[in-house]
Amino acid sequence: MSHQPNGADGLERAGLGEKTWAEMREIADRYPEKRSGLLPMLHLVQSVEGRITPEGIEACAEILGISAAEVNGVATFYTMYKRKPVGDYHVGVCTNTLCAVMGGDLIFERLKDHLDVGNDETTEDGKITLEHVECNAACDYAPVMMVNWEFMDNQTPESAVQVVDDLRAGREVHSTRGPRLCTWREAERVLAGFPDDRADEGPAAGPASLAGLAVAREKGWTAGADRSATESSGAKGESK
Amino acid sequence: MTDTLTPVLTDNWDADRAWTLASYEERGGYAALDKAFAMTPDAVIDTVKDSGLRGRGGAGFPTGMKWGFIPQDNPRPKYLVVNADESEPGTCKDIPLMMASPHTLVEGVIVSSYAIRANTAFIYVRGEVLHVIRRLQRAVQEAYLAGHLGKNIHGSGYDLDLIVHAGAGAYICGEETALLEGLEGRRGQPRLRPPFPAVAGLYASPTVINNVESIASVPSIITNGAAWFAGMGTEKSNGFGIFSLSGHVTNPGQYEAPLGITLRELIDLAGGMREGHELKFWTPGGSSTPLLTPEHLDVPLDFESVGAAGSMLGTRALQLFDETTCVVRAVLRWTEFYKHESCGKCTPCREGTWWLTQTMARLEKGQGDEGDLDLLLDQCDNILGRSFCALGDGATSPISSSIQHFRDEYLAHLTHGGCPFDPAASTAFAPVGAPA
Ligand SMILES: Cc1cc2nc3c(=O)[nH]c(=O)nc-3n(C[C@H](O)[C@H](O)[C@H](O)COP(=O)(O)O)c2cc1C
Ligand code: SF4
Ligand code: FES
């Protein structure tokens, strides 16, 4: 198997390495139809190569039995796949309307200035890639910044500068609602379906997520039934 | 009377290590499984039908009815796909749910899959939420080890595999047929319907696609009964839902309440608008739902009433903007979003969103003239109802509603030669009480 003169084996030795090829096959085998593995396989390519490379595309095509052009068509459709090398930390500033209005635009401007890069560019030291991103489902924490797709909630221009300075200086940074930040490549590996050991870090919920619950607790409001008590108090009466 | 807030899905989010199986089971988690397995799958579907649960992903389609459309005589495998793409601007309920209590969703997936007789289920989660994906991966792993997933679950003879699938950045993949394309490893472009996914969905097999919150509501319905659920909410919009308040409100966040609560009540619970400011405009259910104004503060937030007020309940993503916010700037930014996210499959949306952006940008800069407002409405007319999917329609909502309610503000940009607002005044870090 491992000594075919051509085909997959030749590519394996030329490019990504046998471990990655094996993992890509493992991803494809998770699904009833292999091709469903393509998105996670491309995440894996990024975790190994730091971007989508021609070798990565060839490998996906070979394993899934489709053309490189087809893989390429998929890779170019989704915004998380990058052609240019991404830095250790992908910093995404939400500039969709709600965050933009709440300060995201000013944060993005400040970071461009501070890092001396434009949108979708990487600092010279290869540490930070800056990009503005769309709504990341955290509007109740606006303005929001994502670092390697971890939440950095309720940012200000100053706090955002502090985060990137800490990252560039190699200091440990924590998500405001999650774990220690890992590198972009490590993050991409988790997205490919190979978990790391950080699931138990960070809180269950941030303060905004708990805002309504806190009011309900204070007022003694409930939905009139306990999850553990089957058919307990039933409906709390007709509100109709 | 039902209480004003009714925490069910959010009820354990403040528990110690709420995301773990131990914490979830301690509160009675996974008990709905045995109750469901003691029923026939059809009886589970009937219970969900009787509860009146309607889809929480935006359109409000009755969930039990959707499940009933699965042709059980079709020999192909059946699939359940959870839509965890949550990308509609303003929408921020599913992500905190999966972060805090992924087991609520996993339990819902098991009961729902049992009902439709699926042996494989997927959670398609947007890729840009790393920690949420970690928590889902861990929850699924824990559920397998505890015998809640896999072969012969709880000795019932029922088998289920659950796969967590991370997307890669594309708003359109929230549209259910585009999502299926993404899940099949293709570009996320919507499919022609019919055939509907219930008949030919994932791998051309019968497929149910439901929102995270819809599926997560199922265990509580099985546990507490359809009548309990139907006893909350309004006549045609039963039950509770998570209302997400964001923007210029004192305590933004998630508020779980019976459908039919009003924005006035919600703002009150959230400590009022931020100090010294007042509400100017809001979205009831994300950026694709037409803007409303303070005039609509007492509209019951249920499917029918918001529709009657000229908008849509959508995802209950209440984005609140006060008088410091320029509505033209807000709408331009959303329009740029739709242009960026248009999948390019159909001309009205691909070309139309480009033109809308051009025209909006010109107006925002104070260029152009009053006729551009009619031009915008005309462009909207050419997109609405002519696009292949609802993304195109959604792109027109903020524009036409803002012109309807704030025509003068567009004109002010023309007379002022640009935006008359100070963007610093609308930020979260503006000094308290700063003038507009
Ligand atoms: C552009 C677009 C984006 C959508 N995004 C989502 C989404 O992120 N999550 C979701 O559940 N539904 C989304 N929907 C709605 C889905 O197509 C579908 O109606 C829903 O997942 C069905 O689930 P439900 O019946 O449980 O609500 C979107 C629709 C469109 C047109
Ligand atoms: S309406 Fe837009 S997103 Fe939908 S199919 Fe057409 S181009 Fe694609
Ligand atoms: S608008 Fe920024 S997270 Fe929603």
XYZ file of C-alpha atoms and ligand atoms in Angstrom:
719
model
C 0.000 0.000 0.000
C 2.547 2.529 1.084
C 4.923 1.966 -1.791
C 2.883 2.562 -4.888
C 5.035 4.351 -7.406
C 2.433 6.966 -8.169
C -1.016 8.230 -7.192
C -1.828 9.049 -3.594
C 1.416 7.775 -2.238
C 3.502 9.972 -4.489
C 1.510 12.980 -3.401
C 1.782 11.956 0.207
C 5.542 11.987 0.145
C 5.642 15.202 -1.817
C 3.269 17.263 0.268
C 1.367 17.133 3.497
C 2.868 14.055 5.081
C 1.379 10.675 5.809
C -0.215 11.618 9.118
C -2.256 14.358 7.508
C -3.314 12.129 4.665
C -4.461 9.515 7.151
C -6.380 12.119 9.102
C -8.022 13.434 5.972
C -9.192 9.934 5.118
C -10.419 9.576 8.679
C -12.514 12.736 8.267
C -14.049 11.495 5.017
C -14.912 8.190 6.675
C -16.979 9.909 9.378
C -19.737 10.572 6.857
C -22.244 8.385 5.019
C -20.808 9.903 1.825
C -17.143 10.844 1.802
C -17.515 14.151 0.043
C -19.233 15.565 3.137
C -15.779 15.598 4.676
C -14.534 18.317 2.352
C -15.152 21.346 4.584
C -13.455 19.813 7.639
C -10.665 18.454 5.407
C -9.964 21.979 4.196
C -9.871 23.144 7.815
C -7.272 20.442 8.418
C -5.235 21.640 5.450
C -5.173 25.092 6.997
C -4.087 23.718 10.357
C -1.101 22.035 8.748
C -0.189 24.509 6.024
C -1.346 27.805 7.493
C -3.524 28.369 4.440
C -5.177 26.495 1.569
C -2.307 25.240 -0.575
C -2.281 23.546 -3.998
C -1.009 20.373 -2.288
C -3.928 20.504 0.124
C -6.384 20.862 -2.717
C -4.805 17.967 -4.610
C -4.992 15.791 -1.539
C -8.696 16.518 -0.986
C -9.412 15.835 -4.638
C -7.476 12.583 -4.618
C -9.134 11.256 -1.470
C -12.652 12.245 -2.493
C -12.266 11.248 -6.139
C -13.255 14.668 -7.461
C -11.339 17.204 -9.516
C -9.008 19.783 -8.050
C -11.134 22.422 -9.783
C -14.160 21.261 -7.821
C -12.267 21.445 -4.544
C -10.981 24.845 -5.500
C -14.505 26.021 -6.241
C -15.546 25.059 -2.735
C -12.455 26.514 -1.075
C -13.038 29.888 -2.702
C -16.704 30.000 -1.686
C -16.221 30.047 2.089
C -14.658 33.039 3.811
C -12.782 31.099 6.493
C -10.498 29.533 3.898
C -7.470 31.684 3.182
C -5.147 31.804 0.196
C -2.552 34.003 1.839
C -0.706 32.714 4.917
C -2.517 33.642 8.121
C -0.612 34.833 11.185
C -0.546 33.053 14.527
C -3.593 35.076 15.530
C -6.501 35.916 13.285
C -8.123 39.032 14.702
C -11.627 39.636 13.387
C -13.413 42.843 14.287
C -17.174 42.687 13.829
C -18.269 45.594 11.693
C -21.786 44.455 10.958
C -24.276 47.189 11.792
C -24.915 46.619 15.487
C -21.254 46.259 16.427
C -20.160 48.967 13.997
C -22.522 51.450 15.613
C -21.495 50.375 19.108
C -17.854 51.040 18.306
C -16.631 48.265 15.988
C -15.777 50.724 13.222
C -13.569 52.764 15.541
C -11.909 49.625 16.893
C -11.146 48.393 13.391
C -9.692 51.761 12.370
C -7.578 51.878 15.498
C -6.177 48.390 14.956
C -5.359 49.068 11.296
C -3.484 52.111 12.419
C -1.787 50.472 15.378
C -0.727 47.358 13.453
C -0.031 49.273 10.256
C -1.961 46.789 8.126
C -5.062 46.941 5.957
C -8.019 44.595 5.916
C -7.001 40.955 5.462
C -3.314 41.714 5.926
C -0.719 40.277 8.277
C 1.786 42.126 10.421
C 5.425 41.882 9.391
C 6.286 39.668 12.344
C 3.692 37.172 11.074
C 1.793 37.324 14.339
C -1.491 39.050 13.560
C -3.830 38.892 10.592
C -6.476 41.598 10.801
C -9.860 41.316 9.137
C -13.276 42.795 9.623
C -15.915 40.113 10.046
C -19.689 39.866 9.870
C -22.097 39.366 12.773
C -20.693 36.602 14.935
C -23.830 35.913 16.973
C -22.627 37.871 19.993
C -24.448 41.160 19.462
C -25.406 41.337 23.137
C -21.671 41.754 23.820
C -21.099 44.478 21.221
C -18.641 45.623 20.139
C -17.179 42.179 19.578
C -13.786 41.037 18.386
C -12.879 37.454 17.554
C -9.356 36.112 18.015
C -8.927 32.759 16.301
C -12.725 32.552 16.490
C -12.861 32.950 20.268
C -15.033 35.691 21.727
C -13.463 38.904 22.961
C -16.574 40.648 24.215
C -17.333 44.302 24.950
C -14.183 45.734 23.423
C -12.963 49.317 23.296
C -10.211 50.620 21.013
C -7.873 50.549 24.016
C -8.731 47.002 25.088
C -8.363 45.780 21.510
C -4.910 47.336 21.238
C -3.979 45.709 24.546
C -5.061 42.305 23.246
C -2.974 42.500 20.078
C 0.016 43.900 21.989
C -0.184 41.036 24.478
C -0.444 38.506 21.688
C 2.548 39.944 19.855
C 4.561 39.974 23.069
C 3.760 36.308 23.643
C 1.727 36.911 26.795
C -1.095 34.503 27.600
C -4.481 35.904 26.617
C -7.850 34.479 27.574
C -11.127 34.785 25.726
C -13.571 36.850 27.770
C -16.020 33.931 27.529
C -13.715 31.034 26.854
C -10.302 29.491 27.279
C -6.690 30.533 26.809
C -6.246 31.480 23.194
C -4.546 28.901 21.027
C -2.924 29.608 17.652
C -4.920 29.892 14.456
C -3.573 26.583 13.218
C -4.530 24.840 16.445
C -8.007 26.334 16.143
C -8.345 25.045 12.581
C -7.508 21.548 13.800
C -10.425 21.643 16.250
C -12.705 22.806 13.430
C -11.550 19.794 11.429
C -13.008 17.660 14.203
C -9.902 16.860 16.241
C -10.722 18.247 19.695
C -8.105 19.786 21.948
C -8.326 19.750 25.733
C -9.866 23.167 26.334
C -13.624 22.438 26.320
C -13.811 22.726 30.106
C -12.085 26.103 30.288
C -14.009 29.346 30.619
C -17.507 29.939 31.977
C -20.782 28.391 30.844
C -22.140 31.796 29.943
C -21.127 35.420 29.989
C -23.070 38.090 31.895
C -25.298 39.126 28.981
C -26.310 35.526 28.331
C -27.542 35.401 31.919
C -29.273 38.810 31.988
C -32.830 37.522 31.653
C -32.231 34.574 33.931
C -30.965 36.893 36.649
C -34.181 38.937 36.473
C -36.303 35.788 36.551
C -34.425 34.486 39.596
C -34.834 37.794 41.406
C -38.577 37.899 40.741
C -39.109 34.191 41.323
C -40.439 33.705 37.802
C -40.459 30.229 36.275
C -42.004 28.389 33.363
C -44.226 26.506 35.754
C -42.538 23.188 35.340
C -39.314 21.664 36.416
C -37.284 19.694 33.925
C -36.795 16.997 36.540
C -40.393 16.861 37.757
C -42.473 15.237 35.054
C -45.883 16.835 34.578
C -45.334 18.602 37.893
C -47.274 21.790 38.141
C -48.349 21.635 34.511
C -49.428 24.786 32.784
C -49.446 27.895 34.908
C -52.863 28.778 33.695
C -54.209 30.046 30.450
C -52.473 33.053 29.025
C -54.431 32.817 25.826
C -51.165 34.078 34.416
C -47.901 32.885 32.994
C -44.851 34.539 34.522
C -43.296 37.371 32.530
C -40.055 35.484 31.969
C -40.091 31.714 31.640
C -36.606 30.258 31.721
C -36.583 26.744 30.301
C -33.755 26.542 27.781
C -31.777 29.176 29.672
C -32.689 27.781 33.096
C -29.453 25.885 33.729
C -27.046 28.391 32.181
C -26.051 29.647 35.635
C -25.390 26.138 36.947
C -21.868 25.143 37.908
C -20.150 23.700 34.804
C -23.526 23.671 33.056
C -22.000 22.289 29.860
C -21.009 18.978 31.416
C -23.050 15.791 31.349
C -22.839 15.534 35.134
C -24.385 18.955 35.618
C -27.060 18.329 33.004
C -28.064 14.930 34.373
C -28.162 16.217 37.915
C -31.045 18.456 36.837
C -32.965 15.658 35.191
C -31.260 15.792 31.819
C -31.781 12.898 29.389
C -34.928 11.786 31.230
C -36.959 12.719 28.158
C -35.303 9.834 26.302
C -36.969 7.033 28.231
C -40.278 8.833 28.119
C -40.011 9.204 24.358
C -38.821 5.628 23.807
C -41.898 4.408 25.694
C -44.005 6.176 23.065
C -44.248 5.300 19.383
C -42.374 7.686 17.079
C -45.718 8.861 15.710
C -46.905 9.653 19.222
C -43.813 11.812 19.734
C -44.610 13.657 16.508
C -48.206 14.114 17.681
C -47.038 15.532 21.003
C -44.882 18.088 19.227
C -47.785 18.899 16.905
C -50.119 19.349 19.869
C -47.648 21.635 21.619
C -47.913 24.085 18.747
C -44.124 24.479 18.550
C -43.215 26.523 15.494
C -39.735 26.749 14.018
C -37.437 29.075 15.929
C -35.088 29.679 12.974
C -37.134 32.519 11.536
C -40.004 31.273 9.408
C -42.148 29.781 12.175
C -43.204 26.638 10.343
C -44.953 24.132 12.661
C -42.283 21.664 13.724
C -44.483 18.603 14.243
C -46.075 19.104 10.841
C -42.639 19.264 9.216
C -41.725 15.965 10.846
C -44.972 14.464 9.615
C -43.966 15.210 6.007
C -41.161 12.648 6.138
C -42.340 9.787 3.919
C -41.860 6.768 6.159
C -42.449 4.375 3.269
C -39.373 5.760 1.518
C -36.705 3.035 1.827
C -33.786 5.477 1.992
C -32.273 6.481 5.326
C -33.810 9.489 7.072
C -31.688 12.328 8.415
C -32.026 15.067 10.980
C -29.886 18.149 10.401
C -29.705 20.840 13.064
C -29.243 24.305 11.666
C -26.649 25.881 13.958
C -25.363 28.346 11.401
C -26.721 31.357 13.336
C -25.508 34.227 11.146
C -28.521 36.482 10.615
C -27.307 39.865 11.879
C -28.614 40.443 15.383
C -29.319 36.801 16.087
C -27.381 35.542 19.097
C -29.396 32.915 20.975
C -28.301 29.527 19.603
C -24.617 30.169 20.159
C -24.938 30.904 23.906
C -27.319 27.943 24.222
C -24.784 25.535 22.732
C -21.962 27.068 24.740
C -23.787 26.822 28.081
C -25.841 23.683 27.638
C -24.923 21.624 24.575
C -26.601 18.589 26.146
C -30.022 20.257 25.855
C -29.499 20.230 22.100
C -28.080 16.704 22.034
C -31.049 15.390 24.018
C -33.383 17.170 21.622
C -31.577 15.660 18.658
C -32.041 12.145 20.040
C -35.772 12.539 20.699
C -36.379 14.279 17.360
C -34.373 11.728 15.380
C -36.291 8.940 17.069
C -39.556 10.594 16.056
C -38.640 10.861 12.379
C -36.818 7.502 12.446
C -33.394 8.823 11.578
C -30.308 6.860 12.592
C -27.867 9.573 11.649
C -28.073 13.225 12.656
C -25.864 16.230 12.082
C -25.288 19.521 13.818
C -24.141 21.993 11.176
C -22.532 24.721 13.258
C -20.960 27.832 11.812
C -17.189 27.557 11.945
C -16.513 30.937 13.537
C -17.369 29.888 17.083
C -14.478 27.738 18.245
C -15.405 27.295 21.879
C -18.987 26.394 21.053
C -17.693 23.704 18.718
C -15.432 22.362 21.448
C -18.369 22.158 23.844
C -20.521 20.379 21.240
C -17.750 17.903 20.442
C -17.283 17.172 24.120
C -21.025 16.831 24.774
C -21.423 14.350 21.933
C -18.454 12.359 23.167
C -19.882 12.308 26.697
C -23.303 11.276 25.410
C -21.795 8.334 23.516
C -19.860 7.183 26.563
C -23.001 7.394 28.706
C -25.034 5.342 26.221
C -27.291 8.234 25.147
C -25.923 7.916 21.615
C -24.741 4.939 19.601
C -26.271 1.494 19.424
C -29.356 0.394 21.343
C -29.761 3.630 23.290
C -31.028 2.995 26.836
C -31.824 -0.575 25.758
C -34.540 0.714 23.442
C -33.216 -0.948 20.315
C -32.912 2.492 18.758
C -29.533 3.496 17.235
C -28.323 7.001 16.536
C -25.058 8.529 15.396
C -24.542 12.270 15.769
C -21.902 14.174 13.842
C -20.794 17.719 14.653
C -19.896 19.459 11.410
C -18.178 22.843 11.363
C -18.983 25.186 8.481
C -16.488 27.580 7.004
C -18.044 31.011 6.838
C -21.086 31.715 4.658
C -24.324 33.342 5.825
C -26.191 31.665 2.979
C -25.499 28.249 4.518
C -28.168 29.118 7.084
C -30.689 28.737 4.275
C -31.638 25.114 4.652
C -30.946 23.832 1.150
C -27.665 25.747 0.886
C -26.787 24.188 4.228
C -27.336 20.744 2.726
C -25.020 21.641 -0.145
C -22.381 22.697 2.357
C -22.877 19.494 4.303
C -22.397 17.529 1.087
C -19.061 19.266 0.541
C -20.182 21.706 -2.120
C -20.506 25.455 -2.585
C -23.390 26.638 -0.425
C -25.943 27.600 -3.030
C -29.656 27.018 -2.472
C -31.452 24.219 -4.292
C -34.578 24.424 -6.340
C -37.691 23.334 -4.438
C -39.554 21.052 -4.959
C -38.359 18.522 -4.176
C -38.454 19.635 -0.571
C -35.837 18.314 1.827
C -38.498 16.213 3.563
C -38.624 14.135 0.390
C -35.140 14.569 -1.088
C -32.752 16.394 1.224
C -29.332 15.266 2.367
C -27.966 12.655 -0.080
C -31.344 12.860 -1.840
C -32.918 11.234 1.216
C -35.794 12.401 3.440
C -34.379 15.075 5.744
C -35.662 17.296 8.506
C -33.802 20.564 9.059
C -34.567 22.441 12.239
C -33.120 25.345 14.125
C -31.127 24.746 17.329
C -33.757 26.343 19.550
C -36.593 24.344 17.953
C -34.812 21.052 18.618
C -33.665 22.127 22.078
C -37.303 22.834 23.027
C -38.373 19.264 22.331
C -37.136 17.541 25.530
C -39.069 20.015 27.699
C -42.223 19.332 25.688
C -41.846 15.584 26.090
C -41.104 15.945 29.798
C -43.788 18.485 30.705
C -46.401 17.732 28.105
C -47.832 19.493 25.081
C -50.447 21.319 27.162
C -47.793 22.872 29.358
C -46.045 24.304 26.310
C -49.241 25.350 24.556
C -50.365 27.043 27.775
C -47.728 29.681 27.215
C -47.662 32.262 24.473
C -50.507 33.501 22.318
C -53.232 31.756 20.424
C -51.278 30.826 17.317
C -47.769 31.387 18.634
C -47.408 28.911 21.450
C -44.713 28.489 24.023
C -41.624 30.391 24.985
C -38.678 31.697 23.020
C -35.388 33.369 23.678
C -35.519 37.106 22.974
C -32.091 38.602 22.277
C -31.703 42.272 23.171
C -28.693 44.098 21.812
C -27.610 47.656 21.225
C -28.432 50.771 23.202
C -30.180 49.112 26.116
C -28.884 49.109 29.684
C -28.644 45.327 30.093
C -28.429 43.649 26.699
C -28.721 39.884 26.708
C -30.962 36.843 26.451
C -34.489 36.988 27.895
C -36.592 33.841 27.633
C -40.280 34.650 27.670
C -43.622 33.471 26.313
C -44.222 34.592 22.733
C -46.355 37.706 22.801
C -44.275 39.704 25.257
C -43.776 43.272 24.024
C -40.598 45.223 23.424
C -41.758 47.746 26.012
C -41.821 45.005 28.631
C -38.483 43.617 27.533
C -36.730 46.977 27.600
C -38.150 47.533 31.041
C -36.746 44.201 32.235
C -33.430 45.134 30.672
C -33.156 48.301 32.746
C -34.431 50.695 30.108
C -32.630 52.257 27.177
C -29.145 53.480 28.032
C -29.202 56.468 30.287
C -30.252 59.759 28.735
C -31.294 58.257 25.403
C -34.396 56.976 23.735
C -35.292 54.270 21.244
C -35.249 55.348 17.618
C -35.587 52.148 15.552
C -35.310 48.397 16.026
C -35.395 45.070 14.273
C -37.825 42.493 15.653
C -36.040 39.469 14.255
C -32.724 40.237 12.642
C -31.680 42.509 9.823
C -33.907 40.753 7.279
C -37.048 41.796 9.134
C -38.345 45.297 8.354
C -37.383 47.995 10.870
C -39.904 49.144 13.438
C -40.064 52.328 15.530
C -41.162 53.364 19.065
C -44.682 53.399 17.665
C -44.492 49.597 17.743
C -43.338 49.184 21.343
C -46.588 47.516 22.363
C -46.874 45.079 19.485
C -47.070 41.553 20.937
C -43.962 39.755 19.769
C -45.629 36.762 18.190
C -45.714 35.653 14.561
C -49.134 37.126 13.759
C -48.882 40.485 15.512
C -45.442 41.398 14.202
C -46.606 40.395 10.741
C -49.651 42.629 11.097
C -47.337 45.489 12.099
C -45.551 45.146 8.757
C -42.539 43.151 9.828
C -41.690 39.596 10.880
C -40.965 37.945 14.210
C -37.971 36.229 12.624
C -35.435 35.074 15.195
C -36.476 37.514 17.963
C -33.191 39.331 17.432
C -34.104 42.701 18.875
C -31.426 45.144 17.844
C -32.143 48.462 19.517
C -30.786 51.753 18.268
C -31.187 55.093 20.008
C -31.360 58.616 18.603
C -27.575 58.879 18.240
C -27.669 56.307 15.423
C -27.834 57.251 11.774
C -30.386 54.968 10.149
C -28.803 55.474 6.720
C -25.419 54.315 7.970
C -27.052 51.320 9.651
C -28.943 50.323 6.543
C -25.942 50.837 4.251
C -23.898 48.467 6.392
C -26.576 45.777 6.262
C -26.842 46.258 2.517
C -23.105 45.737 2.133
C -23.511 42.574 4.176
C -26.155 41.176 1.816
C -24.037 42.063 -1.197
C -21.067 40.287 0.338
C -23.114 37.223 1.266
C -25.150 36.896 -1.935
C -24.213 33.465 -3.254
C -24.383 34.656 -6.847
C -26.767 32.011 -8.083
C -29.558 34.289 -9.268
C -29.385 37.608 -11.082
C -31.891 39.727 -9.099
C -29.939 39.233 -5.895
C -26.387 39.086 -7.287
C -26.761 42.212 -9.415
C -29.456 43.835 -7.325
C -27.537 43.871 -4.053
C -24.614 45.451 -5.936
C -26.846 48.226 -7.238
C -28.483 48.734 -3.862
C -25.067 49.201 -2.295
C -24.027 51.718 -4.940
C -27.167 53.777 -4.493
C -27.146 53.590 -0.702
C -23.469 54.543 -0.505
C -24.069 57.567 -2.697
C -26.940 58.752 -0.532
C -24.993 58.174 2.651
C -22.262 60.448 1.334
C -24.870 63.086 0.650
C -24.482 62.711 -3.109
C -27.255 61.972 -5.553
C -30.727 63.387 -5.186
C -34.198 62.686 -3.893
C -34.964 60.596 -6.982
C -32.463 58.053 -5.677
C -34.972 57.083 -2.998
C -37.439 56.065 -5.672
C -34.625 54.349 -7.506
C -33.875 52.346 -4.362
C -37.500 51.358 -3.943
C -37.607 50.387 -7.595
C -34.503 48.262 -7.197
C -36.050 46.615 -4.131
C -39.129 45.893 -6.195
C -37.021 44.065 -8.734
C -35.457 41.856 -6.073
C -38.327 41.158 -3.691
C -40.219 38.078 -4.791
C -37.937 37.570 -7.795
C -34.955 36.111 -5.998
C -34.237 32.429 -5.815
C -34.140 32.403 -2.008
C -35.070 34.591 0.940
C -31.646 36.231 1.201
C -32.518 38.540 -1.669
C -35.867 39.410 -0.135
C -34.201 40.084 3.202
C -31.790 42.537 1.600
C -34.690 44.793 0.680
C -36.284 44.854 4.158
C -34.041 47.389 5.877
C -34.059 49.679 2.846
C -37.761 49.862 2.163
C -38.714 50.037 5.844
C -36.179 52.757 6.598
C -37.370 54.857 3.683
C -40.928 54.355 4.914
C -40.148 55.488 8.461
C -37.153 57.807 8.017
C -37.408 59.425 4.604
C -36.446 62.780 6.096
C -33.207 61.402 7.420
C -32.154 60.320 3.935
C -32.983 63.814 2.707
C -30.996 65.339 5.555
C -27.894 63.614 4.147
C -28.502 65.406 0.867
C -29.031 68.834 2.394
C -26.173 68.330 4.830
C -23.815 67.054 2.137
C -23.099 63.921 4.148
C -23.970 62.232 7.386
C -25.212 64.686 10.021
C -24.449 62.267 12.892
C -21.358 61.896 15.041
C -20.505 58.178 14.987
C -18.649 58.486 18.304
C -21.883 59.373 20.126
C -23.473 56.008 19.349
C -20.622 53.877 20.671
C -20.776 51.852 23.851
C -17.780 53.784 25.128
C -19.196 57.248 24.493
C -19.318 59.369 27.663
C -22.669 58.998 29.427
C -25.240 61.494 28.267
C -23.138 62.646 25.302
C -25.253 64.635 22.885
C -26.145 63.188 19.520
C -30.344 33.598 4.086
C -30.962 32.720 5.129
C -30.255 32.452 6.295
C -30.804 31.622 7.268
N -30.071 31.380 8.395
C -30.569 30.535 9.323
C -29.800 30.205 10.476
O -28.669 30.656 10.651
N -30.338 29.350 11.383
C -31.581 28.805 11.203
O -32.015 28.012 12.016
N -32.329 29.103 10.130
C -31.849 29.940 9.178
N -32.598 30.200 8.069
C -33.915 29.528 7.936
C -33.743 28.112 7.404
O -33.770 28.154 5.985
C -34.859 27.183 7.864
O -36.078 27.782 7.648
C -34.785 26.802 9.330
O -33.526 26.296 9.661
C -35.819 25.775 9.647
O -35.797 25.442 11.015
P -37.041 25.760 11.969
O -38.270 25.311 11.271
O -36.740 24.958 13.185
O -37.035 27.213 12.218
C -32.079 31.051 7.079
C -32.780 31.336 5.916
C -32.248 32.158 4.952
C -33.023 32.431 3.731
S -31.321 35.227 -3.619
Fe -29.102 35.682 -3.448
S -28.383 34.175 -1.972
Fe -30.377 33.430 -2.694
S -29.917 32.113 -4.468
Fe -30.195 34.178 -5.299
S -28.090 35.011 -5.350
Fe -28.040 33.251 -3.977
S -23.306 42.599 14.943
Fe -21.377 42.093 15.823
S -21.783 40.188 16.767
Fe -23.706 40.676 15.836
